[in-house]
Short mmCIF file of N, CA, C and O in Angstrom, two decimals:
data_model
loop_
_atom_site.label_atom_id
_atom_site.label_comp_id
_atom_site.label_asym_id
_atom_site.label_seq_id
_atom_site.Cartn_x
_atom_site.Cartn_y
_atom_site.Cartn_z
N UNK A 10 -49.62 -43.32 38.77
CA UNK A 10 -48.42 -44.15 38.73
C UNK A 10 -47.42 -43.65 39.73
O UNK A 10 -47.16 -42.62 39.84
N UNK A 11 -46.72 -44.48 40.24
CA UNK A 11 -45.76 -44.39 41.24
C UNK A 11 -44.30 -43.84 40.53
O UNK A 11 -43.88 -44.35 39.68
N UNK A 12 -43.84 -42.64 40.96
CA UNK A 12 -42.64 -42.08 40.27
C UNK A 12 -41.60 -41.99 41.29
O UNK A 12 -41.55 -41.20 42.20
N UNK A 13 -40.66 -42.98 41.01
CA UNK A 13 -39.61 -43.13 42.29
C UNK A 13 -38.79 -41.96 42.24
O UNK A 13 -38.34 -41.61 43.36
N UNK A 14 -38.45 -41.33 41.22
CA UNK A 14 -37.64 -40.12 41.02
C UNK A 14 -38.16 -39.00 41.85
O UNK A 14 -37.39 -38.26 42.91
N UNK A 15 -39.38 -38.83 41.84
CA UNK A 15 -40.20 -37.78 42.66
C UNK A 15 -40.07 -38.03 44.06
O UNK A 15 -39.95 -37.36 44.99
N UNK A 16 -40.39 -39.40 44.39
CA UNK A 16 -40.39 -39.93 45.79
C UNK A 16 -39.08 -39.63 46.45
O UNK A 16 -38.96 -39.22 47.56
N UNK A 17 -38.13 -39.93 45.92
CA UNK A 17 -36.70 -39.76 46.27
C UNK A 17 -36.30 -38.27 46.39
O UNK A 17 -35.67 -38.01 47.53
N UNK A 18 -36.74 -37.50 45.60
CA UNK A 18 -36.40 -36.13 45.58
C UNK A 18 -37.25 -35.41 46.91
O UNK A 18 -36.44 -34.75 47.67
N UNK A 19 -38.39 -35.79 46.96
CA UNK A 19 -39.16 -35.24 48.04
C UNK A 19 -38.75 -35.79 49.32
O UNK A 19 -38.69 -35.14 50.50
N UNK A 20 -38.42 -37.00 49.39
CA UNK A 20 -37.87 -37.77 50.62
C UNK A 20 -36.25 -36.97 51.08
O UNK A 20 -36.15 -36.64 52.26
N UNK A 21 -35.53 -36.52 50.00
CA UNK A 21 -34.42 -35.80 50.37
C UNK A 21 -34.40 -34.52 50.92
O UNK A 21 -33.91 -33.97 51.88
N UNK A 22 -35.69 -33.78 50.18
CA UNK A 22 -35.92 -32.54 50.76
C UNK A 22 -36.33 -32.58 52.13
O UNK A 22 -36.07 -31.62 52.90
N UNK A 23 -37.24 -33.38 52.56
CA UNK A 23 -37.80 -33.48 53.70
C UNK A 23 -36.71 -33.79 54.78
O UNK A 23 -36.79 -33.29 55.93
N UNK A 24 -35.70 -34.83 54.53
CA UNK A 24 -34.55 -35.02 55.28
C UNK A 24 -33.82 -33.91 55.53
O UNK A 24 -33.26 -33.61 56.61
N UNK A 25 -33.46 -32.99 54.48
CA UNK A 25 -32.73 -31.76 54.53
C UNK A 25 -33.40 -30.72 55.56
O UNK A 25 -32.76 -29.97 56.35
N UNK A 26 -34.68 -30.64 55.36
CA UNK A 26 -35.42 -29.73 56.29
C UNK A 26 -35.48 -30.23 57.51
O UNK A 26 -35.25 -29.34 58.52
N UNK A 27 -35.53 -31.43 57.92
CA UNK A 27 -35.52 -31.88 59.31
C UNK A 27 -34.10 -31.74 59.87
O UNK A 27 -33.94 -31.25 61.18
N UNK A 28 -33.00 -31.99 59.05
CA UNK A 28 -31.65 -31.84 59.70
C UNK A 28 -31.44 -30.33 59.85
O UNK A 28 -30.97 -29.90 60.83
N UNK A 29 -31.96 -29.46 59.00
CA UNK A 29 -31.89 -27.96 59.29
C UNK A 29 -32.34 -27.38 60.42
O UNK A 29 -31.99 -26.71 61.42
N UNK A 30 -33.63 -27.98 60.74
CA UNK A 30 -34.46 -27.41 61.91
C UNK A 30 -33.70 -27.97 63.13
O UNK A 30 -33.39 -27.23 64.12
N UNK A 31 -33.21 -29.20 63.13
CA UNK A 31 -32.36 -29.84 64.37
C UNK A 31 -31.02 -28.92 64.55
O UNK A 31 -30.75 -28.45 65.67
N UNK A 32 -30.46 -28.45 63.46
CA UNK A 32 -29.30 -27.89 63.73
C UNK A 32 -29.36 -26.35 64.17
O UNK A 32 -28.77 -25.87 64.94
N UNK A 33 -30.57 -25.80 63.67
CA UNK A 33 -30.79 -24.56 64.30
C UNK A 33 -31.33 -24.51 65.73
O UNK A 33 -31.11 -23.57 66.42
N UNK A 34 -32.29 -25.51 66.01
CA UNK A 34 -32.70 -25.48 67.45
C UNK A 34 -31.79 -25.92 68.41
O UNK A 34 -31.96 -25.73 69.61
N UNK A 35 -30.97 -26.75 68.04
CA UNK A 35 -30.11 -27.40 69.23
C UNK A 35 -29.39 -26.64 69.92
O UNK A 35 -29.48 -26.81 71.17
N UNK A 36 -28.72 -25.52 69.68
CA UNK A 36 -28.23 -24.64 70.76
C UNK A 36 -29.23 -23.98 71.59
O UNK A 36 -28.82 -23.97 72.90
N UNK A 37 -30.28 -23.80 71.18
CA UNK A 37 -31.30 -23.23 72.09
C UNK A 37 -31.98 -24.27 73.12
O UNK A 37 -32.47 -23.98 74.08
N UNK A 38 -31.87 -25.65 72.73
CA UNK A 38 -32.32 -26.44 73.47
C UNK A 38 -31.63 -26.68 74.81
O UNK A 38 -32.05 -27.00 75.94
N UNK A 39 -30.13 -26.37 74.80
CA UNK A 39 -29.45 -26.32 76.08
C UNK A 39 -29.96 -25.19 76.83
O UNK A 39 -29.59 -25.33 78.22
N UNK A 40 -30.54 -24.19 76.30
CA UNK A 40 -31.04 -22.88 77.49
C UNK A 40 -32.36 -23.26 77.73
O UNK A 40 -33.11 -22.18 78.07
N UNK A 41 -32.96 -24.38 77.68
CA UNK A 41 -34.51 -24.51 77.79
C UNK A 41 -34.91 -24.42 79.32
O UNK A 41 -35.88 -24.24 79.63
N UNK A 42 -33.91 -24.46 80.28
CA UNK A 42 -34.07 -24.46 81.74
C UNK A 42 -34.56 -22.95 82.08
O UNK A 42 -33.98 -22.00 81.66
N UNK A 43 -35.67 -22.76 82.61
CA UNK A 43 -36.45 -21.55 83.00
C UNK A 43 -35.31 -20.77 83.80
O UNK A 43 -34.86 -21.32 84.96
N UNK A 44 -35.11 -19.41 83.68
CA UNK A 44 -34.34 -18.65 84.42
C UNK A 44 -34.77 -18.59 85.98
O UNK A 44 -34.06 -18.58 86.77
N UNK A 45 -36.07 -18.60 85.93
CA UNK A 45 -36.74 -18.45 87.34
C UNK A 45 -36.36 -19.69 88.18
O UNK A 45 -36.35 -19.32 89.32
N UNK A 46 -36.33 -20.63 87.57
CA UNK A 46 -36.18 -21.89 88.38
C UNK A 46 -34.64 -21.92 88.77
O UNK A 46 -34.35 -22.29 89.89
N UNK A 47 -33.67 -21.46 87.93
CA UNK A 47 -32.56 -21.50 88.12
C UNK A 47 -32.12 -20.62 89.24
O UNK A 47 -31.48 -20.70 90.22
N UNK A 48 -32.89 -19.50 89.25
CA UNK A 48 -32.69 -18.33 90.33
C UNK A 48 -33.27 -18.95 91.76
O UNK A 48 -32.75 -18.92 92.77
N UNK A 49 -34.34 -19.84 91.64
CA UNK A 49 -35.07 -20.37 92.81
C UNK A 49 -34.00 -21.30 93.55
O UNK A 49 -33.86 -21.42 94.67
N UNK A 50 -33.13 -22.05 92.64
CA UNK A 50 -32.07 -22.99 93.13
C UNK A 50 -31.22 -22.26 94.05
O UNK A 50 -30.71 -22.59 95.23
N UNK A 51 -30.70 -20.96 93.69
CA UNK A 51 -29.74 -20.23 94.33
C UNK A 51 -30.59 -19.69 95.64
O UNK A 51 -29.92 -19.52 96.83
N UNK A 52 -31.79 -19.04 95.38
CA UNK A 52 -32.29 -18.65 96.56
C UNK A 52 -32.81 -19.68 97.62
O UNK A 52 -32.56 -19.42 98.74
N UNK A 53 -32.75 -20.93 97.26
CA UNK A 53 -33.23 -22.07 98.14
C UNK A 53 -31.83 -22.27 99.04
O UNK A 53 -31.80 -22.51 100.26
N UNK A 54 -30.73 -22.07 98.29
CA UNK A 54 -29.35 -22.46 99.07
C UNK A 54 -28.98 -21.16 100.03
O UNK A 54 -28.66 -21.30 101.21
N UNK A 55 -29.37 -19.91 99.60
CA UNK A 55 -29.12 -18.77 100.46
C UNK A 55 -30.06 -18.82 101.64
O UNK A 55 -29.54 -18.62 102.73
N UNK A 56 -31.40 -19.16 101.36
CA UNK A 56 -32.28 -19.18 102.62
C UNK A 56 -31.85 -20.25 103.65
O UNK A 56 -32.12 -20.26 104.84
N UNK A 57 -31.37 -21.41 103.03
CA UNK A 57 -31.00 -22.57 103.92
C UNK A 57 -29.75 -22.17 104.73
O UNK A 57 -29.57 -22.69 105.91
N UNK A 58 -28.97 -20.98 104.48
CA UNK A 58 -27.94 -20.46 105.22
C UNK A 58 -28.46 -19.57 106.15
O UNK A 58 -27.74 -18.93 107.21
N UNK A 59 -29.65 -19.09 106.10
CA UNK A 59 -30.28 -18.18 106.97
C UNK A 59 -30.00 -16.64 106.40
O UNK A 59 -30.16 -15.61 107.26
N UNK A 60 -29.58 -16.57 105.44
CA UNK A 60 -29.16 -15.15 104.72
C UNK A 60 -30.33 -14.61 103.95
O UNK A 60 -31.28 -15.41 103.57
N UNK A 61 -30.29 -13.32 103.93
CA UNK A 61 -31.44 -12.51 102.99
C UNK A 61 -31.20 -12.66 101.56
O UNK A 61 -30.13 -12.31 101.03
N UNK A 62 -32.22 -12.65 100.68
CA UNK A 62 -32.03 -12.73 99.33
C UNK A 62 -31.97 -11.41 98.78
O UNK A 62 -31.74 -11.34 97.53
N UNK A 63 -32.28 -10.32 99.51
CA UNK A 63 -31.95 -8.94 99.08
C UNK A 63 -30.74 -8.60 98.47
O UNK A 63 -30.59 -7.74 97.74
N UNK A 64 -29.65 -9.36 98.96
CA UNK A 64 -28.29 -8.97 98.37
C UNK A 64 -27.78 -9.82 97.24
O UNK A 64 -26.80 -9.80 96.63
N UNK A 65 -28.91 -10.64 96.66
CA UNK A 65 -28.60 -11.42 95.44
C UNK A 65 -28.84 -10.63 94.23
O UNK A 65 -30.22 -10.09 94.14
N UNK A 66 -28.05 -10.55 93.25
CA UNK A 66 -28.11 -9.93 91.96
C UNK A 66 -27.77 -10.82 90.94
O UNK A 66 -26.63 -11.51 90.78
N UNK A 67 -28.43 -10.64 89.61
CA UNK A 67 -27.98 -11.36 88.40
C UNK A 67 -26.85 -10.73 87.93
O UNK A 67 -26.82 -9.53 88.00
N UNK A 68 -25.99 -11.55 87.33
CA UNK A 68 -24.88 -10.85 86.61
C UNK A 68 -24.81 -11.62 85.32
O UNK A 68 -25.38 -12.78 84.96
N UNK A 69 -24.27 -10.88 84.25
CA UNK A 69 -24.23 -11.55 82.95
C UNK A 69 -23.09 -12.56 82.91
O UNK A 69 -22.05 -12.34 83.41
N UNK A 70 -23.26 -13.60 82.13
CA UNK A 70 -22.34 -14.64 81.95
C UNK A 70 -21.29 -14.14 80.88
O UNK A 70 -21.65 -14.07 79.85
N UNK A 71 -20.20 -13.90 81.14
CA UNK A 71 -19.22 -13.60 80.14
C UNK A 71 -19.02 -14.35 79.13
O UNK A 71 -18.55 -13.77 77.96
N UNK A 72 -19.29 -15.59 79.23
CA UNK A 72 -19.05 -16.67 78.11
C UNK A 72 -20.35 -16.67 77.23
O UNK A 72 -20.33 -17.36 76.13
N UNK A 73 -21.37 -16.03 77.67
CA UNK A 73 -22.68 -15.96 76.86
C UNK A 73 -23.30 -17.48 76.82
O UNK A 73 -24.26 -17.66 76.12
N UNK A 74 -22.68 -18.08 77.76
CA UNK A 74 -23.37 -19.34 77.99
C UNK A 74 -24.88 -19.54 78.64
O UNK A 74 -25.20 -18.42 79.04
N UNK A 75 -25.62 -20.66 78.79
CA UNK A 75 -26.78 -20.80 79.27
C UNK A 75 -26.55 -20.74 80.66
O UNK A 75 -27.74 -20.79 81.44
N UNK A 76 -25.63 -20.96 81.51
CA UNK A 76 -25.57 -20.89 82.72
C UNK A 76 -26.00 -19.62 83.55
O UNK A 76 -25.55 -18.51 83.07
N UNK A 77 -26.90 -19.72 84.54
CA UNK A 77 -27.23 -18.48 84.86
C UNK A 77 -26.48 -18.08 86.23
O UNK A 77 -25.81 -18.83 86.85
N UNK A 78 -25.93 -16.81 86.44
CA UNK A 78 -25.04 -16.49 87.27
C UNK A 78 -25.46 -15.09 88.12
O UNK A 78 -26.25 -14.39 87.78
N UNK A 79 -25.18 -15.49 89.45
CA UNK A 79 -25.58 -14.44 90.48
C UNK A 79 -24.58 -14.02 91.49
O UNK A 79 -23.59 -14.79 91.70
N UNK A 80 -24.61 -12.96 92.07
CA UNK A 80 -23.91 -12.43 92.96
C UNK A 80 -24.28 -12.08 94.26
O UNK A 80 -25.41 -11.33 94.18
N UNK A 81 -23.87 -12.74 95.23
CA UNK A 81 -24.45 -12.30 96.62
C UNK A 81 -23.47 -11.49 97.41
O UNK A 81 -22.12 -12.16 97.68
N UNK A 82 -23.56 -10.19 97.70
CA UNK A 82 -22.74 -9.44 98.36
C UNK A 82 -23.26 -8.55 99.26
O UNK A 82 -24.09 -7.79 99.19
N UNK A 83 -22.88 -8.81 100.61
CA UNK A 83 -23.10 -7.75 101.75
C UNK A 83 -21.88 -7.66 102.53
O UNK A 83 -20.91 -7.73 102.12
N UNK A 84 -22.17 -7.26 103.71
CA UNK A 84 -20.76 -6.67 104.72
C UNK A 84 -19.97 -7.88 104.95
O UNK A 84 -18.78 -7.83 104.93
N UNK A 85 -20.57 -9.09 104.84
CA UNK A 85 -19.99 -10.33 105.53
C UNK A 85 -19.57 -11.14 104.23
O UNK A 85 -18.47 -11.90 104.05
N UNK A 86 -20.47 -11.37 103.16
CA UNK A 86 -20.45 -12.38 102.25
C UNK A 86 -20.11 -11.92 100.84
O UNK A 86 -20.71 -10.76 100.54
N UNK A 87 -19.30 -12.37 99.97
CA UNK A 87 -19.17 -12.05 98.53
C UNK A 87 -18.88 -13.33 97.74
O UNK A 87 -17.70 -13.78 97.79
N UNK A 88 -20.03 -13.75 97.09
CA UNK A 88 -20.00 -15.05 96.77
C UNK A 88 -20.60 -14.89 95.31
O UNK A 88 -21.74 -14.24 95.09
N UNK A 89 -20.12 -15.64 94.39
CA UNK A 89 -20.71 -15.82 93.02
C UNK A 89 -21.22 -17.14 92.80
O UNK A 89 -20.41 -18.15 92.89
N UNK A 90 -22.37 -17.22 92.39
CA UNK A 90 -23.22 -18.46 92.25
C UNK A 90 -23.44 -18.69 90.72
O UNK A 90 -23.58 -17.71 90.04
N UNK A 91 -23.19 -20.00 90.37
CA UNK A 91 -23.54 -20.29 89.01
C UNK A 91 -24.58 -21.60 89.10
O UNK A 91 -24.19 -22.58 89.75
N UNK A 92 -25.65 -21.62 88.13
CA UNK A 92 -26.45 -22.77 88.02
C UNK A 92 -26.19 -23.49 86.79
O UNK A 92 -26.48 -22.85 85.57
N UNK A 93 -25.37 -24.46 86.86
CA UNK A 93 -25.00 -25.21 85.63
C UNK A 93 -25.93 -26.31 85.39
O UNK A 93 -26.50 -26.95 86.29
N UNK A 94 -26.11 -26.74 83.98
CA UNK A 94 -27.02 -27.65 83.54
C UNK A 94 -28.43 -27.53 84.19
O UNK A 94 -29.27 -28.38 84.32
N UNK A 95 -28.65 -26.27 84.32
CA UNK A 95 -30.19 -26.02 84.71
C UNK A 95 -30.59 -26.19 86.20
O UNK A 95 -31.61 -25.65 86.65
N UNK A 96 -29.64 -27.01 86.86
CA UNK A 96 -30.02 -27.29 88.34
C UNK A 96 -28.92 -27.39 89.37
O UNK A 96 -29.10 -27.14 90.47
N UNK A 97 -27.77 -27.53 88.88
CA UNK A 97 -26.67 -27.79 89.73
C UNK A 97 -25.88 -26.31 90.24
O UNK A 97 -25.45 -25.64 89.24
N UNK A 98 -26.01 -26.15 91.37
CA UNK A 98 -25.59 -24.80 92.11
C UNK A 98 -24.20 -24.76 92.36
O UNK A 98 -23.84 -25.61 93.19
N UNK A 99 -23.25 -24.07 91.90
CA UNK A 99 -21.92 -24.15 92.46
C UNK A 99 -21.50 -22.54 92.70
O UNK A 99 -22.38 -21.76 92.42
N UNK A 100 -20.49 -22.43 93.56
CA UNK A 100 -20.24 -21.06 93.99
C UNK A 100 -18.61 -20.73 94.26
O UNK A 100 -18.10 -21.89 94.35
N UNK A 101 -18.22 -19.65 94.07
CA UNK A 101 -16.94 -19.24 94.60
C UNK A 101 -17.13 -18.18 95.61
O UNK A 101 -17.66 -16.98 95.41
N UNK A 102 -16.59 -18.40 96.73
CA UNK A 102 -16.55 -17.54 97.84
C UNK A 102 -15.24 -16.79 97.95
O UNK A 102 -14.25 -17.13 98.09
N UNK A 103 -15.40 -15.19 97.64
CA UNK A 103 -14.23 -14.54 97.29
C UNK A 103 -13.61 -14.26 98.74
O UNK A 103 -12.44 -14.17 98.81
N UNK A 104 -14.27 -14.50 99.82
CA UNK A 104 -13.71 -14.28 101.32
C UNK A 104 -12.91 -15.32 101.40
O UNK A 104 -11.83 -15.24 102.02
N UNK A 105 -13.26 -16.71 101.12
CA UNK A 105 -12.36 -17.82 101.43
C UNK A 105 -11.22 -18.00 100.44
O UNK A 105 -10.19 -18.61 100.87
N UNK A 106 -11.43 -17.80 99.15
CA UNK A 106 -10.64 -18.11 98.17
C UNK A 106 -9.69 -16.98 97.55
O UNK A 106 -8.82 -17.05 96.76
N UNK A 107 -10.23 -15.76 97.93
CA UNK A 107 -9.51 -14.50 97.36
C UNK A 107 -10.13 -14.17 96.11
O UNK A 107 -10.88 -14.84 95.47
N UNK A 108 -9.86 -12.92 95.60
CA UNK A 108 -10.48 -12.39 94.43
C UNK A 108 -9.53 -12.41 93.48
O UNK A 108 -8.38 -12.60 93.29
#
């Protein structure tokens, strides 16, 4: 025999479990872009300028966000690169804008 109370109870339990899973995994979904892919975006930019990638080093993001950050520093260039949204490369050239 069909028991409506049990059906509603199990339905609510399943709904709570689904919502909990979404809330727990949501922050990590923003970081789903592969780090090596983010690095390759910066390397691609550096190589298009004819620069050597040996001066590129990863740096820790002070905000702890998912954006990958890199520093390119040699005798002539001093640039911080950030890869936002998994693919968009932005940079801050310390030589042009100051430190």
